[in-house]
Amino acid sequence: MASTPYTVRWGIMATGWIAEMFTKDLLTNPACRGVSDVRHEVVAAASSSAKDRAASFLSMVGAPSTAKPYGSYHELVADPDVDIIYVATPHSHHFQNAMLALEAGKNVLCEKSLTVTASQARKLVDKAREKNVFFMEAVWTRYFPLSIKVRELVSTGAIGQVYRVLADLSFNKDAAEGRVEWDDSHRMVNPDLAGGALLDLGIYSLTWIFQTLYHLQPEKEKEAPKVVAAINKYHTGADEMTSIIVQFPKHKSQGIATTALRVGTDVDGHNSGGPAIRIQGSGGEIQVMGPAYRPLQYKVIKKDGGGNVEVVDCPIPKDTERDWGHGMFWEADECARCLRDGKRESDTLPWSESIVIMEVMEEALKQGGVQYPELITTDVFDAQSPLNTGKR
Ligand SMILES: NC(=O)c1ccc[n+]([C@@H]2O[C@H](COP(=O)([O-])OP(=O)(O)OC[C@H]3O[C@@H](n4cnc5c(N)ncnc54)[C@H](OP(=O)(O)O)[C@@H]3O)[C@@H](O)[C@H]2O)c1
């Protein structure tokens, strides 16, 4: 007889775009992706500004009528029926919002980038440890079967020793008069919301470098990278084009992470521009077709393969009843399994690795002279910060 799946009760913090994608994924039937050991319930959602907005969000995503709408983040984190909070606010808010939830003793899955500064990330990790709760950065791509397969290929030596990884996530949003398509107040370019290419997009380029060059290093040999960065700034002060060389000298490897808002990885909207990620080893290369955050295909090209290219498609399963499947359910399943197993962090993205990646981004932004306001860079928690109370 099949055992009862372990159930996790989610509270959704924020009602924006990614909150919608993630919550719809939570509501899909796990059987559609071949999962039977865990399941998810959406029990509450909160808007920073109005209860009505949370109620409309819950009805729009198709949550059960029992799910509770809240008009403040404070009410959400106080709900005893919520096991874990998904923080889906702009990254400017992550430190204060995630800390609010951790302080309340909640488990937390926090969107990327985890924070604005490395110090904030360290403080969140310290708090999760102190409160003995689960905490994870929501880098969903790491939990794709495609990523798992690529990491397995690299670690089993399918392409020999990996020396170099090139990874790009860029969008061509170039617009008239030297601007990009977003308004200056949009979170993608607004420094008050930690805007810029690196924290929003470049983190995925770094994800590919870290999950192939760093994550697979044996624990005792883990090497902090050296970082050289070049940044072009947008007129708001946010970064619009950032290139980072991430060097692991002891491992003789380098990663080159690029991100931009004026040229795209995908040149023509049909993915004709070639792979977004090239993982290059002594015996061959793995190419991943973009976008880097939601890849659906990889290729293995062996040095002695005689021109043969193995092409593997990895489509994202859909719940046909709900007509939905975005690919974020795999990271949710990871959270559920960690909670079930009493784990406080995920092996696939440990706390230490999120912190190292924040350190790399912080160093790159420093080299490029990008500065964010004190309100969003402070590592001092304030439950009454406007970032927690929704006062704009
Ligand atoms: N994993 C992914 O693929 C992915 C994709 C896109 C974005 N993200 C990440 O998810 C986060 C949110 O991105 P998004 O695209 O969902 O943004 P969004 O559509 O602008 O939504 C952000 C939400 O945060 C809340 N919020 C609270 N204070 C805010 C403020 N001062 N300004 C704007 N919104 C505020 C709002 O909801 P309420 O006020 O109603 O609470 C808003 O709807 C970012 O950190 C981003 O990096 C991840």
CSV table of C-alpha atoms and ligand atoms in Angstrom, one decimal:
chain,number,residue,atom,x,y,z
A,1,MET,CA,0.0,0.0,0.0
A,2,ALA,CA,1.4,3.4,-0.9
A,3,SER,CA,2.2,5.6,2.1
A,4,THR,CA,0.5,9.0,2.6
A,5,PRO,CA,2.5,11.8,1.0
A,6,TYR,CA,4.1,14.3,3.3
A,7,THR,CA,2.1,17.6,3.1
A,8,VAL,CA,3.5,21.1,3.3
A,9,ARG,CA,1.3,24.1,4.0
A,10,TRP,CA,2.5,27.2,2.1
A,11,GLY,CA,2.0,30.9,2.8
A,12,ILE,CA,2.8,33.2,-0.1
A,13,MET,CA,4.4,36.5,0.6
A,14,ALA,CA,3.6,39.0,-2.2
A,15,THR,CA,1.2,38.9,-5.1
A,16,GLY,CA,3.3,39.7,-8.1
A,17,TRP,CA,4.4,37.8,-11.2
A,18,ILE,CA,6.6,35.1,-9.8
A,19,ALA,CA,4.3,34.5,-6.9
A,20,GLU,CA,1.6,33.7,-9.4
A,21,MET,CA,3.9,31.3,-11.4
A,22,PHE,CA,5.1,29.5,-8.2
A,23,THR,CA,1.7,29.2,-6.5
A,24,LYS,CA,0.1,27.8,-9.7
A,25,ASP,CA,2.9,25.2,-9.7
A,26,LEU,CA,2.2,24.4,-6.0
A,27,LEU,CA,-1.4,23.7,-7.0
A,28,THR,CA,-0.5,21.2,-9.7
A,29,ASN,CA,-1.0,17.5,-9.1
A,30,PRO,CA,2.4,16.0,-8.1
A,31,ALA,CA,1.5,12.8,-10.0
A,32,CYS,CA,1.8,14.8,-13.2
A,33,ARG,CA,5.6,14.9,-12.6
A,34,GLY,CA,5.8,11.4,-11.2
A,35,VAL,CA,5.9,12.5,-7.6
A,36,SER,CA,4.0,10.7,-4.8
A,37,ASP,CA,6.0,11.2,-1.6
A,38,VAL,CA,5.2,14.9,-1.0
A,39,ARG,CA,2.4,17.3,-1.8
A,40,HIS,CA,1.6,21.0,-1.3
A,41,GLU,CA,-1.2,23.0,0.1
A,42,VAL,CA,-1.6,26.8,-0.4
A,43,VAL,CA,-3.1,27.9,2.9
A,44,ALA,CA,-2.5,31.7,2.8
A,45,ALA,CA,-1.2,34.6,0.8
A,46,ALA,CA,-0.4,38.2,1.9
A,47,SER,CA,-0.2,41.4,0.0
A,48,SER,CA,1.9,44.2,1.6
A,49,SER,CA,-0.9,46.7,0.7
A,50,ALA,CA,-4.4,45.3,0.9
A,51,LYS,CA,-6.3,42.2,1.9
A,52,ASP,CA,-8.4,42.5,-1.3
A,53,ARG,CA,-5.3,42.1,-3.4
A,54,ALA,CA,-4.3,38.9,-1.6
A,55,ALA,CA,-7.9,37.6,-2.0
A,56,SER,CA,-7.9,38.4,-5.8
A,57,PHE,CA,-4.5,36.7,-6.0
A,58,LEU,CA,-5.8,33.5,-4.3
A,59,SER,CA,-8.8,33.4,-6.6
A,60,MET,CA,-6.8,34.1,-9.7
A,61,VAL,CA,-4.3,31.2,-9.1
A,62,GLY,CA,-7.2,28.8,-8.3
A,63,ALA,CA,-6.3,28.3,-4.6
A,64,PRO,CA,-8.9,26.5,-2.4
A,65,SER,CA,-11.5,28.8,-0.9
A,66,THR,CA,-10.2,28.0,2.6
A,67,ALA,CA,-6.9,29.8,1.8
A,68,LYS,CA,-6.6,32.9,3.9
A,69,PRO,CA,-5.9,36.4,2.4
A,70,TYR,CA,-3.9,38.8,4.5
A,71,GLY,CA,-3.3,42.6,4.0
A,72,SER,CA,0.1,42.5,5.7
A,73,TYR,CA,3.2,40.4,5.8
A,74,HIS,CA,3.1,40.5,9.6
A,75,GLU,CA,-0.2,38.7,9.7
A,76,LEU,CA,1.0,36.0,7.3
A,77,VAL,CA,4.1,35.1,9.4
A,78,ALA,CA,2.0,34.9,12.5
A,79,ASP,CA,-0.4,32.3,11.0
A,80,PRO,CA,0.1,29.0,12.9
A,81,ASP,CA,-1.3,27.0,9.9
A,82,VAL,CA,1.6,28.0,7.7
A,83,ASP,CA,4.6,25.7,7.6
A,84,ILE,CA,6.7,27.6,5.1
A,85,ILE,CA,6.7,31.1,3.6
A,86,TYR,CA,7.6,31.7,0.0
A,87,VAL,CA,9.1,35.2,-0.2
A,88,ALA,CA,8.4,36.6,-3.6
A,89,THR,CA,9.0,40.3,-3.1
A,90,PRO,CA,11.6,42.3,-5.1
A,91,HIS,CA,15.2,41.4,-4.0
A,92,SER,CA,15.5,44.8,-2.2
A,93,HIS,CA,13.0,43.5,0.3
A,94,HIS,CA,14.3,39.9,0.8
A,95,PHE,CA,16.5,40.5,3.8
A,96,GLN,CA,13.8,42.3,5.8
A,97,ASN,CA,10.9,40.1,4.6
A,98,ALA,CA,12.8,36.8,5.1
A,99,MET,CA,14.0,37.9,8.5
A,100,LEU,CA,10.5,38.8,9.5
A,101,ALA,CA,9.4,35.2,8.7
A,102,LEU,CA,12.5,33.6,10.3
A,103,GLU,CA,12.1,35.7,13.4
A,104,ALA,CA,8.5,34.3,13.6
A,105,GLY,CA,10.0,30.8,13.5
A,106,LYS,CA,8.8,30.0,10.0
A,107,ASN,CA,10.7,28.0,7.4
A,108,VAL,CA,11.5,30.1,4.4
A,109,LEU,CA,12.0,29.7,0.7
A,110,CYS,CA,13.2,33.1,-0.6
A,111,GLU,CA,13.4,34.2,-4.2
A,112,LYS,CA,16.7,35.0,-5.9
A,113,SER,CA,18.8,37.0,-5.5
A,114,LEU,CA,18.8,36.0,-1.9
A,115,THR,CA,19.7,39.4,-0.7
A,116,VAL,CA,21.3,42.7,-1.8
A,117,THR,CA,24.6,42.1,0.1
A,118,ALA,CA,26.5,39.1,1.4
A,119,SER,CA,26.3,40.3,4.9
A,120,GLN,CA,22.5,40.2,4.8
A,121,ALA,CA,22.7,36.6,3.5
A,122,ARG,CA,25.0,35.6,6.3
A,123,LYS,CA,22.6,37.2,8.9
A,124,LEU,CA,19.6,35.3,7.4
A,125,VAL,CA,21.6,32.0,7.6
A,126,ASP,CA,22.6,32.7,11.2
A,127,LYS,CA,19.0,33.4,12.1
A,128,ALA,CA,17.8,30.2,10.4
A,129,ARG,CA,20.4,28.3,12.3
A,130,GLU,CA,19.4,30.0,15.6
A,131,LYS,CA,15.7,29.3,15.1
A,132,ASN,CA,16.4,25.8,13.8
A,133,VAL,CA,14.2,26.3,10.7
A,134,PHE,CA,14.6,25.4,7.0
A,135,PHE,CA,15.9,28.2,4.7
A,136,MET,CA,16.7,28.1,1.0
A,137,GLU,CA,17.3,30.5,-1.9
A,138,ALA,CA,14.7,29.8,-4.6
A,139,VAL,CA,17.1,29.0,-7.5
A,140,TRP,CA,14.6,26.7,-9.1
A,141,THR,CA,16.8,25.8,-12.1
A,142,ARG,CA,19.0,23.7,-9.8
A,143,TYR,CA,16.2,21.3,-9.2
A,144,PHE,CA,15.3,20.7,-12.8
A,145,PRO,CA,15.9,17.1,-13.9
A,146,LEU,CA,18.0,18.7,-16.7
A,147,SER,CA,20.4,20.3,-14.1
A,148,ILE,CA,20.6,17.1,-12.1
A,149,LYS,CA,21.5,15.2,-15.2
A,150,VAL,CA,24.1,17.8,-16.3
A,151,ARG,CA,25.7,17.7,-12.8
A,152,GLU,CA,25.8,13.9,-13.0
A,153,LEU,CA,27.5,14.0,-16.4
A,154,VAL,CA,30.1,16.4,-15.2
A,155,SER,CA,30.8,14.5,-12.0
A,156,THR,CA,31.1,11.2,-13.7
A,157,GLY,CA,33.6,12.6,-16.1
A,158,ALA,CA,31.5,12.4,-19.3
A,159,ILE,CA,33.4,15.3,-20.8
A,160,GLY,CA,36.6,14.8,-18.9
A,161,GLN,CA,37.9,17.5,-16.6
A,162,VAL,CA,35.9,20.7,-16.8
A,163,TYR,CA,38.1,23.7,-17.3
A,164,ARG,CA,35.8,26.4,-18.5
A,165,VAL,CA,32.1,27.3,-18.3
A,166,LEU,CA,30.6,30.2,-20.4
A,167,ALA,CA,27.1,31.2,-19.3
A,168,ASP,CA,24.8,34.0,-20.4
A,169,LEU,CA,21.4,35.3,-19.4
A,170,SER,CA,20.6,38.5,-21.3
A,171,PHE,CA,17.5,40.1,-22.6
A,172,ASN,CA,17.4,42.5,-25.5
A,173,LYS,CA,15.3,45.3,-24.1
A,174,ASP,CA,17.0,48.0,-26.0
A,175,ALA,CA,14.6,50.9,-26.8
A,176,ALA,CA,14.6,54.3,-28.3
A,177,GLU,CA,16.7,57.2,-27.1
A,178,GLY,CA,19.3,55.0,-25.4
A,179,ARG,CA,16.8,53.6,-22.9
A,180,VAL,CA,15.6,50.1,-22.2
A,181,GLU,CA,12.0,49.1,-22.4
A,182,TRP,CA,11.3,49.3,-18.6
A,183,ASP,CA,10.3,52.6,-17.0
A,184,ASP,CA,12.9,53.9,-14.5
A,185,SER,CA,10.6,53.0,-11.6
A,186,HIS,CA,10.5,49.3,-12.7
A,187,ARG,CA,12.2,46.9,-10.4
A,188,MET,CA,14.6,45.7,-13.2
A,189,VAL,CA,16.3,49.1,-13.3
A,190,ASN,CA,15.3,50.9,-10.2
A,191,PRO,CA,18.1,51.0,-7.6
A,192,ASP,CA,15.6,51.5,-4.8
A,193,LEU,CA,14.4,47.9,-5.7
A,194,ALA,CA,17.9,46.6,-6.2
A,195,GLY,CA,17.4,46.8,-9.9
A,196,GLY,CA,20.0,45.8,-12.5
A,197,ALA,CA,21.0,42.9,-14.7
A,198,LEU,CA,23.3,41.1,-12.3
A,199,LEU,CA,21.0,40.5,-9.3
A,200,ASP,CA,18.0,39.6,-11.5
A,201,LEU,CA,19.5,37.8,-14.5
A,202,GLY,CA,23.2,37.3,-14.0
A,203,ILE,CA,22.6,35.2,-11.0
A,204,TYR,CA,21.5,32.4,-13.4
A,205,SER,CA,24.7,32.7,-15.4
A,206,LEU,CA,26.5,32.3,-12.1
A,207,THR,CA,24.3,29.4,-11.1
A,208,TRP,CA,25.6,27.4,-14.1
A,209,ILE,CA,29.1,28.3,-13.2
A,210,PHE,CA,28.7,27.4,-9.6
A,211,GLN,CA,26.7,24.2,-10.1
A,212,THR,CA,29.3,22.8,-12.5
A,213,LEU,CA,32.6,24.3,-11.2
A,214,TYR,CA,32.1,24.9,-7.5
A,215,HIS,CA,29.2,22.7,-6.2
A,216,LEU,CA,30.9,19.5,-7.4
A,217,GLN,CA,34.2,20.3,-5.8
A,218,PRO,CA,34.8,17.9,-2.8
A,219,GLU,CA,33.8,19.7,0.4
A,220,LYS,CA,37.3,19.8,1.8
A,221,GLU,CA,38.6,21.3,-1.5
A,222,LYS,CA,36.0,24.0,-1.9
A,223,GLU,CA,37.8,27.0,-3.2
A,224,ALA,CA,36.6,30.6,-2.9
A,225,PRO,CA,36.7,32.2,-6.4
A,226,LYS,CA,38.7,35.2,-7.6
A,227,VAL,CA,36.5,37.7,-9.3
A,228,VAL,CA,37.1,40.2,-12.1
A,229,ALA,CA,34.2,42.2,-13.3
A,230,ALA,CA,33.3,44.8,-15.9
A,231,ILE,CA,30.0,46.8,-15.6
A,232,ASN,CA,28.2,49.3,-17.8
A,233,LYS,CA,25.8,51.3,-15.8
A,234,TYR,CA,22.3,52.4,-16.9
A,235,HIS,CA,21.4,56.0,-16.3
A,236,THR,CA,19.5,55.1,-13.1
A,237,GLY,CA,22.8,53.8,-11.6
A,238,ALA,CA,21.8,50.1,-11.9
A,239,ASP,CA,24.0,47.8,-14.0
A,240,GLU,CA,22.8,47.2,-17.6
A,241,MET,CA,25.6,45.0,-18.7
A,242,THR,CA,27.9,42.9,-16.5
A,243,SER,CA,30.6,40.4,-17.3
A,244,ILE,CA,32.3,38.5,-14.6
A,245,ILE,CA,35.3,36.2,-14.7
A,246,VAL,CA,35.1,33.7,-11.9
A,247,GLN,CA,38.4,32.0,-11.4
A,248,PHE,CA,39.2,28.8,-9.3
A,249,PRO,CA,43.0,28.8,-9.6
A,250,LYS,CA,43.6,25.6,-7.6
A,251,HIS,CA,41.1,23.8,-9.8
A,252,LYS,CA,42.6,25.3,-13.0
A,253,SER,CA,39.1,26.4,-14.0
A,254,GLN,CA,37.3,29.6,-15.0
A,255,GLY,CA,33.7,30.6,-15.5
A,256,ILE,CA,32.6,33.6,-17.5
A,257,ALA,CA,29.2,34.9,-16.5
A,258,THR,CA,27.6,37.5,-18.7
A,259,THR,CA,24.3,39.4,-18.4
A,260,ALA,CA,22.9,42.3,-20.3
A,261,LEU,CA,19.7,44.3,-20.9
A,262,ARG,CA,20.4,45.5,-24.4
A,263,VAL,CA,21.4,42.3,-26.2
A,264,GLY,CA,19.8,38.9,-25.8
A,265,THR,CA,21.0,35.3,-25.4
A,266,ASP,CA,18.1,34.5,-27.6
A,267,VAL,CA,18.7,36.7,-30.7
A,268,ASP,CA,15.5,36.1,-32.6
A,269,GLY,CA,13.0,34.7,-30.2
A,270,HIS,CA,13.6,31.2,-31.7
A,271,ASN,CA,16.7,30.2,-29.8
A,272,SER,CA,18.8,30.4,-33.1
A,273,GLY,CA,21.7,32.0,-31.3
A,274,GLY,CA,23.3,28.9,-30.0
A,275,PRO,CA,23.6,27.6,-26.5
A,276,ALA,CA,23.2,29.8,-23.4
A,277,ILE,CA,25.7,27.7,-21.5
A,278,ARG,CA,28.8,25.8,-22.6
A,279,ILE,CA,30.5,23.5,-20.2
A,280,GLN,CA,33.9,22.7,-21.6
A,281,GLY,CA,36.0,19.8,-20.6
A,282,SER,CA,39.1,18.0,-21.7
A,283,GLY,CA,37.0,15.3,-23.3
A,284,GLY,CA,34.1,17.3,-24.8
A,285,GLU,CA,31.4,19.8,-24.1
A,286,ILE,CA,27.9,20.0,-22.7
A,287,GLN,CA,25.8,22.7,-24.3
A,288,VAL,CA,22.6,23.9,-22.6
A,289,MET,CA,20.0,25.7,-24.7
A,290,GLY,CA,18.6,28.7,-22.9
A,291,PRO,CA,17.1,30.5,-21.3
A,292,ALA,CA,19.5,29.7,-18.5
A,293,TYR,CA,16.7,29.9,-15.9
A,294,ARG,CA,14.4,27.4,-17.7
A,295,PRO,CA,16.4,25.3,-20.0
A,296,LEU,CA,14.6,22.5,-21.9
A,297,GLN,CA,17.4,20.9,-23.9
A,298,TYR,CA,21.1,19.9,-23.6
A,299,LYS,CA,23.6,18.5,-26.0
A,300,VAL,CA,26.7,16.4,-25.3
A,301,ILE,CA,29.5,16.7,-27.8
A,302,LYS,CA,32.5,14.3,-27.3
A,303,LYS,CA,36.0,15.2,-28.5
A,304,ASP,CA,36.3,11.7,-30.0
A,305,GLY,CA,32.6,11.5,-31.0
A,306,GLY,CA,33.2,11.6,-34.7
A,307,GLY,CA,30.8,14.5,-35.2
A,308,ASN,CA,27.9,12.9,-33.3
A,309,VAL,CA,26.0,15.2,-31.0
A,310,GLU,CA,23.7,13.7,-28.4
A,311,VAL,CA,20.6,16.0,-28.1
A,312,VAL,CA,18.4,15.5,-25.1
A,313,ASP,CA,15.1,17.2,-24.7
A,314,CYS,CA,13.8,17.7,-21.1
A,315,PRO,CA,10.2,19.1,-21.4
A,316,ILE,CA,8.5,20.4,-18.3
A,317,PRO,CA,5.5,18.2,-17.3
A,318,LYS,CA,2.1,19.8,-17.3
A,319,ASP,CA,-0.9,19.2,-15.1
A,320,THR,CA,-3.4,18.9,-17.9
A,321,GLU,CA,-6.4,19.4,-15.6
A,322,ARG,CA,-5.1,22.8,-14.6
A,323,ASP,CA,-3.3,23.3,-17.9
A,324,TRP,CA,-0.2,24.4,-16.0
A,325,GLY,CA,3.4,23.5,-15.4
A,326,HIS,CA,6.1,26.1,-15.1
A,327,GLY,CA,8.9,24.0,-13.5
A,328,MET,CA,9.0,25.6,-10.0
A,329,PHE,CA,7.4,22.6,-8.4
A,330,TRP,CA,10.7,20.7,-8.3
A,331,GLU,CA,12.2,23.2,-5.9
A,332,ALA,CA,8.9,23.1,-3.9
A,333,ASP,CA,9.3,19.3,-3.7
A,334,GLU,CA,12.8,19.8,-2.5
A,335,CYS,CA,11.6,22.0,0.3
A,336,ALA,CA,8.9,19.5,1.3
A,337,ARG,CA,11.4,16.6,1.4
A,338,CYS,CA,13.9,18.7,3.5
A,339,LEU,CA,11.1,19.5,6.0
A,340,ARG,CA,10.0,15.9,6.1
A,341,ASP,CA,13.5,14.8,6.7
A,342,GLY,CA,14.3,17.4,9.3
A,343,LYS,CA,16.9,19.1,7.1
A,344,ARG,CA,17.5,22.9,7.5
A,345,GLU,CA,19.2,23.4,4.2
A,346,SER,CA,19.2,21.8,0.8
A,347,ASP,CA,22.2,19.8,-0.3
A,348,THR,CA,21.7,21.1,-3.9
A,349,LEU,CA,22.0,24.7,-2.8
A,350,PRO,CA,23.6,24.8,0.6
A,351,TRP,CA,23.6,28.0,2.7
A,352,SER,CA,27.4,28.4,2.2
A,353,GLU,CA,27.0,28.3,-1.6
A,354,SER,CA,24.3,31.0,-1.6
A,355,ILE,CA,26.6,33.1,0.5
A,356,VAL,CA,29.6,32.6,-1.8
A,357,ILE,CA,27.5,33.6,-4.8
A,358,MET,CA,26.3,36.7,-3.0
A,359,GLU,CA,29.9,37.5,-2.3
A,360,VAL,CA,30.8,37.2,-5.9
A,361,MET,CA,27.9,39.5,-7.0
A,362,GLU,CA,28.8,42.0,-4.3
A,363,GLU,CA,32.4,42.1,-5.4
A,364,ALA,CA,31.4,42.5,-9.0
A,365,LEU,CA,29.0,45.4,-8.2
A,366,LYS,CA,31.7,47.0,-6.1
A,367,GLN,CA,34.2,46.8,-8.9
A,368,GLY,CA,31.7,48.3,-11.2
A,369,GLY,CA,30.8,51.1,-8.8
A,370,VAL,CA,27.1,50.2,-8.4
A,371,GLN,CA,25.7,51.3,-5.1
A,372,TYR,CA,22.3,50.7,-3.6
A,373,PRO,CA,20.5,52.8,-0.9
A,374,GLU,CA,21.1,52.2,2.8
A,375,LEU,CA,17.4,51.2,3.3
A,376,ILE,CA,17.9,48.1,1.2
A,377,THR,CA,21.6,47.3,2.1
A,378,THR,CA,21.4,47.5,5.9
A,379,ASP,CA,21.9,44.2,7.6
A,380,VAL,CA,20.0,45.4,10.7
A,381,PHE,CA,16.5,43.9,10.9
A,382,ASP,CA,13.6,46.2,11.5
A,383,ALA,CA,10.2,44.7,11.7
A,384,GLN,CA,8.7,48.1,11.1
A,385,SER,CA,10.9,48.9,8.1
A,386,PRO,CA,8.7,50.2,5.2
A,387,LEU,CA,10.0,47.1,3.4
A,388,ASN,CA,8.0,45.0,5.9
A,389,THR,CA,5.0,47.3,6.4
A,390,GLY,CA,4.3,48.0,2.7
A,391,LYS,CA,4.6,51.8,3.1
A,392,ARG,CA,5.9,53.1,-0.2
B,1,LIG,N1,12.6,32.4,-10.1
B,1,LIG,C1,12.3,33.1,-11.2
B,1,LIG,O1,12.3,32.6,-12.3
B,1,LIG,C2,12.0,34.5,-11.1
B,1,LIG,C3,11.4,35.2,-12.1
B,1,LIG,C4,11.0,36.5,-11.9
B,1,LIG,C5,11.3,37.1,-10.7
B,1,LIG,N2,12.0,36.5,-9.7
B,1,LIG,C6,12.3,37.1,-8.4
B,1,LIG,O2,11.1,37.3,-7.7
B,1,LIG,C7,11.1,38.5,-7.1
B,1,LIG,C8,9.8,39.3,-7.5
B,1,LIG,O3,9.8,39.5,-8.9
B,1,LIG,P1,8.4,39.7,-9.7
B,1,LIG,O4,8.8,39.7,-11.1
B,1,LIG,O5,7.4,38.8,-9.2
B,1,LIG,O6,8.1,41.2,-9.3
B,1,LIG,P2,6.7,41.9,-9.3
B,1,LIG,O7,5.8,41.3,-10.3
B,1,LIG,O8,7.0,43.3,-9.4
B,1,LIG,O9,6.1,41.5,-7.9
B,1,LIG,C9,6.7,41.9,-6.7
B,1,LIG,C10,5.6,41.9,-5.6
B,1,LIG,O10,6.3,42.3,-4.4
B,1,LIG,C11,5.4,43.0,-3.6
B,1,LIG,N3,6.0,44.3,-3.2
B,1,LIG,C12,6.2,44.7,-1.9
B,1,LIG,N4,6.7,45.9,-1.9
B,1,LIG,C13,6.9,46.3,-3.1
B,1,LIG,C14,7.5,47.4,-3.7
B,1,LIG,N5,8.0,48.4,-3.0
B,1,LIG,N6,7.6,47.5,-5.0
B,1,LIG,C15,7.1,46.5,-5.8
B,1,LIG,N7,6.6,45.3,-5.3
B,1,LIG,C16,6.5,45.2,-4.0
B,1,LIG,C17,4.1,43.3,-4.4
B,1,LIG,O11,3.1,42.4,-3.9
B,1,LIG,P3,2.2,42.9,-2.6
B,1,LIG,O12,2.5,44.3,-2.3
B,1,LIG,O13,0.8,42.6,-3.1
B,1,LIG,O14,2.7,42.0,-1.6
B,1,LIG,C18,4.5,42.9,-5.8
B,1,LIG,O15,3.4,42.3,-6.5
B,1,LIG,C19,12.4,39.2,-7.4
B,1,LIG,O16,13.3,39.0,-6.4
B,1,LIG,C20,12.9,38.5,-8.7
B,1,LIG,O17,14.3,38.4,-8.7
B,1,LIG,C21,12.3,35.2,-9.9
